[in-house]
Coordinates of C-alpha atoms in Angstrom, one line a residue:
X30 CA 0.0 0.0 0.0
X31 CA 1.3 3.5 -0.9
X32 CA 1.5 5.9 1.9
X33 CA 2.5 9.6 1.7
X34 CA 5.7 10.7 3.4
X35 CA 5.4 11.9 7.0
X36 CA 5.8 15.6 6.0
X37 CA 2.8 15.4 3.7
X38 CA 0.7 13.6 6.3
X39 CA 1.6 16.2 8.9
X40 CA 0.3 19.0 6.6
X41 CA -2.8 17.0 5.8
X42 CA -3.6 16.4 9.5
X43 CA -3.1 20.1 10.3
X44 CA -5.4 21.1 7.5
X45 CA -8.2 18.7 8.4
X46 CA -8.0 19.5 12.1
X47 CA -8.5 23.2 11.2
X48 CA -11.4 22.3 8.9
X49 CA -13.2 20.4 11.7
X50 CA -13.1 23.6 13.7
X51 CA -14.0 26.0 10.9
X52 CA -16.9 23.8 9.9
X53 CA -18.2 23.8 13.5
X54 CA -17.7 20.1 13.9
X55 CA -16.0 20.7 17.2
X56 CA -15.1 23.6 19.5
X57 CA -12.1 24.5 21.8
X58 CA -10.0 21.6 22.8
X59 CA -12.6 19.0 21.7
X60 CA -11.8 16.1 19.3
X61 CA -8.8 14.4 18.0
X62 CA -7.4 13.1 14.7
X63 CA -4.8 10.5 13.7
X64 CA -3.3 8.9 10.6
X65 CA -1.0 5.9 10.1
X66 CA 2.6 6.6 9.4
X67 CA 3.2 2.9 8.6
X68 CA 2.2 -0.4 10.1
X69 CA 4.0 0.3 13.4
X70 CA 3.4 4.0 14.0
X71 CA 0.6 6.6 14.2
X72 CA 0.6 10.4 14.0
X73 CA -1.9 12.0 16.2
X74 CA -3.0 15.3 17.8
X75 CA -1.6 15.8 21.3
X76 CA -3.8 16.2 24.4
X77 CA -5.2 19.7 25.1
X78 CA -4.6 21.4 21.7
X79 CA -7.0 23.8 19.9
X80 CA -7.8 22.3 16.5
X81 CA -8.4 25.7 15.0
X82 CA -4.9 26.9 15.9
X83 CA -3.0 23.6 15.5
X84 CA 0.7 23.8 14.8
X85 CA 3.2 21.1 13.8
X86 CA 4.5 20.8 17.3
X87 CA 1.0 19.8 18.4
X88 CA 1.5 16.5 16.7
X89 CA 2.8 13.4 18.4
X90 CA 4.1 10.1 17.0
X91 CA 3.2 6.9 18.9
X92 CA 3.6 3.2 18.3
X93 CA 0.7 0.8 18.0
X94 CA 0.6 0.2 21.8
X95 CA 0.1 3.9 22.5
X96 CA 3.7 4.6 23.6
X97 CA 5.0 8.0 22.6
X98 CA 7.9 7.9 20.2
X99 CA 8.3 11.6 19.2
X100 CA 6.7 14.9 19.9
X101 CA 5.9 17.6 22.5
X102 CA 3.3 16.8 25.1
X103 CA 1.2 13.7 25.5
X104 CA -1.0 11.9 22.9
X105 CA -4.7 12.6 23.0
X106 CA -6.4 10.9 26.0
X107 CA -8.6 9.0 23.5
X108 CA -5.8 7.4 21.7
X109 CA -6.9 3.9 22.7
X110 CA -10.1 4.5 20.7
X111 CA -8.1 5.4 17.6
X112 CA -5.8 2.3 18.1
X113 CA -8.9 0.1 18.4
X114 CA -10.1 1.4 15.0
X115 CA -6.8 0.5 13.4
X116 CA -6.8 -2.9 15.0
X117 CA -10.3 -3.6 13.9
X118 CA -9.7 -3.2 10.2
X119 CA -6.5 -3.2 8.2
X120 CA -8.0 -0.8 5.5
X121 CA -8.4 2.0 8.1
X122 CA -5.6 4.5 7.6
X123 CA -7.1 7.6 9.4
X124 CA -9.5 8.3 12.2
X125 CA -11.3 11.5 12.9
X126 CA -13.2 12.1 16.2
X127 CA -15.3 15.2 16.6
X128 CA -18.4 16.6 18.3
X129 CA -20.8 17.6 15.5
X130 CA -23.5 19.4 17.4
X131 CA -26.6 18.2 15.6
X132 CA -25.4 14.6 15.7
X133 CA -24.7 14.9 19.4
X134 CA -28.1 16.4 20.0
X135 CA -29.7 13.4 18.4
X136 CA -28.0 11.1 20.9
X137 CA -29.0 13.3 23.8
X138 CA -32.6 13.2 22.7
X139 CA -32.4 9.5 22.2
X140 CA -33.2 9.7 18.5
X141 CA -31.5 7.2 16.2
X142 CA -29.8 8.3 13.0
X143 CA -29.7 4.7 11.7
X144 CA -32.7 5.1 9.4
X145 CA -32.2 4.6 5.6
X146 CA -33.4 8.0 4.4
X147 CA -30.9 9.7 2.1
X148 CA -29.8 7.6 -0.9
X149 CA -26.2 8.9 -1.0
X150 CA -25.7 8.1 2.7
X151 CA -27.0 4.6 2.4
X152 CA -24.8 4.1 -0.7
X153 CA -21.5 5.5 0.7
X154 CA -21.7 5.4 4.5
X155 CA -24.4 2.9 5.3
X156 CA -26.1 2.8 8.6
X157 CA -24.9 5.1 11.4
X158 CA -25.4 3.4 14.8
X159 CA -25.4 5.1 18.2
X160 CA -23.3 3.3 20.7
X161 CA -24.3 3.1 24.4
X162 CA -22.8 5.6 26.8
X163 CA -19.3 5.0 28.1
X164 CA -17.0 7.4 29.8
X165 CA -14.6 9.3 27.5
X166 CA -11.0 8.0 27.4
X167 CA -11.8 4.6 28.9
X168 CA -10.8 1.2 27.6
X169 CA -14.5 0.3 27.7
X170 CA -15.3 3.0 25.2
X171 CA -12.3 2.0 23.0
X172 CA -13.5 -1.6 22.9
X173 CA -17.0 -0.5 22.0
X174 CA -15.9 1.7 19.2
X175 CA -13.5 -0.9 17.9
X176 CA -16.2 -3.5 17.8
X177 CA -18.5 -1.2 15.9
X178 CA -15.9 -0.2 13.3
X179 CA -15.7 -3.8 12.2
X180 CA -19.0 -3.2 10.5
X181 CA -19.3 0.6 10.1
X182 CA -17.3 3.5 8.7
X183 CA -19.0 6.1 11.0
X184 CA -20.5 5.8 14.4
X185 CA -22.1 8.0 17.1
X186 CA -21.2 7.7 20.8
X187 CA -24.1 8.6 23.1
X188 CA -23.7 12.1 24.6
X189 CA -20.2 12.3 23.2
X190 CA -19.5 12.6 19.5
X191 CA -18.7 10.9 16.2
X192 CA -15.9 8.6 15.1
X193 CA -15.2 8.3 11.4
X194 CA -12.6 6.1 9.7
X195 CA -11.2 6.1 6.2
X196 CA -8.5 5.1 3.8
X197 CA -7.1 8.6 4.3
X198 CA -7.9 11.7 6.2
X199 CA -10.0 13.2 3.4
X200 CA -12.3 10.2 3.4
X201 CA -12.7 10.1 7.2
X202 CA -13.4 13.9 7.2
X203 CA -15.9 13.7 4.4
X204 CA -17.8 11.0 6.3
X205 CA -17.9 13.3 9.3
X206 CA -19.3 16.2 7.3
X207 CA -21.9 13.9 5.7
X208 CA -23.0 12.8 9.2
X209 CA -23.6 16.3 10.4
X210 CA -25.3 17.3 7.1
X211 CA -27.6 14.2 7.5
X212 CA -28.5 15.1 11.0
X213 CA -29.4 18.6 10.0
X214 CA -31.7 17.2 7.2
X215 CA -33.3 14.8 9.6
X216 CA -33.9 17.6 12.1
X217 CA -35.5 19.8 9.5
X218 CA -37.7 17.0 8.3
X219 CA -38.9 16.3 11.8
X220 CA -39.7 20.0 12.3
X221 CA -41.6 20.1 8.9
X222 CA -43.5 16.9 9.3
X223 CA -42.1 13.3 9.5
X224 CA -39.0 11.4 8.4
X225 CA -40.0 9.2 5.5
X226 CA -37.6 6.2 5.2
X227 CA -36.6 4.7 1.8
X228 CA -38.6 1.7 0.8
X229 CA -37.0 -1.5 2.0
X230 CA -36.3 -2.8 -1.5
X231 CA -34.6 0.5 -2.5
X232 CA -32.4 0.5 0.7
X233 CA -31.3 -3.0 -0.1
X234 CA -30.5 -2.1 -3.7
X235 CA -28.5 0.9 -2.6
X236 CA -26.5 -1.2 -0.1
X237 CA -25.7 -3.8 -2.8
X238 CA -24.8 -1.0 -5.2
X239 CA -22.4 0.5 -2.7
X240 CA -20.7 -2.9 -2.2
X241 CA -20.4 -3.5 -5.9
X242 CA -19.2 0.0 -6.8
X243 CA -17.1 1.0 -3.8
X244 CA -16.4 -2.3 -1.9
X245 CA -18.5 -0.9 0.9
X246 CA -19.9 0.4 3.2
X247 CA -19.1 -2.6 5.5
X248 CA -22.5 -2.3 7.2
X249 CA -24.0 -3.4 3.9
X250 CA -22.4 -6.8 4.2
X251 CA -25.0 -9.5 5.0
X252 CA -25.5 -9.7 8.8
X253 CA -23.4 -6.6 9.6
X254 CA -26.2 -4.0 9.8
X255 CA -28.0 -4.4 13.1
X256 CA -29.4 -0.9 13.2
X257 CA -33.0 -1.7 12.5
X258 CA -35.2 -4.4 10.7
X259 CA -36.5 -2.0 8.1
X260 CA -35.1 -4.1 5.2
X261 CA -35.3 -7.4 6.9
X262 CA -31.5 -7.6 7.3
X263 CA -31.3 -9.2 3.9
X264 CA -29.0 -12.1 3.0
X265 CA -26.3 -12.0 0.4
X266 CA -28.7 -13.6 -2.1
X267 CA -31.4 -11.1 -1.3
X268 CA -29.1 -8.1 -1.7
X269 CA -27.8 -9.5 -5.0
X270 CA -31.3 -10.1 -6.4
X271 CA -32.4 -6.6 -5.4
X272 CA -29.5 -4.9 -7.2
X273 CA -29.0 -7.4 -10.0
X274 CA -25.5 -8.5 -9.0
X275 CA -24.0 -11.9 -8.3
X276 CA -23.4 -13.0 -4.7
X277 CA -19.7 -13.2 -5.5
X278 CA -19.5 -9.5 -6.2
X279 CA -21.1 -8.6 -2.9
X280 CA -19.3 -11.0 -0.7
X281 CA -15.9 -10.9 -2.5
X282 CA -16.0 -14.6 -3.2
X283 CA -15.5 -16.4 -6.4
X284 CA -17.9 -16.6 -9.3
X285 CA -21.4 -17.5 -8.4

């Protein structure tokens, strides 16, 4: 796998950290970002830094156990959560954790964002589960997030914030932006009337199309989405029939 040199990844991490602040996806000292430097090292934001005024010396290099290798200050207190995401899936190269306000409000109100409503979200991100409350910075929270990332590219933590993963920082950041945009659309829909979910057959077709076109989202894999029973949690065969693809293309197996 090609990876950019550390200097380029540092510039990217600084840029996306500032964007999370400028786009009102976090405030003050909230949130943290990280990106793999290789199979054995991770570049992350240090604890207690303002993401809108981030500088190069606010970045810390750690190993895959969380031990600091280089940098000023200490790694973010939520580094265990980032490492759990990397351990969960080898394709994850970057993790962005922020506190998008509308998304967080949904968790405080006890309202799920897991419905299949917007086609582009079903197609590219899939379902967005809300994880049960765990105290920030704990191993319990890290385990919970790591388990969820096995099946999802974006998750909400109750009363806390969002975790988005990607093959690079851009992909993880775009998923974060999409989550907050989706929450705003759902909120407006609830204020105007009611949220109308996509028909079950269309949701299944979009999931299958996402797998065939992009290789994801992982929540579209048979048995991975546990967010609701709206589409009957279809089997591989059901997904394939809905979208007109072979089971092999969906599951990554041989020819069907």
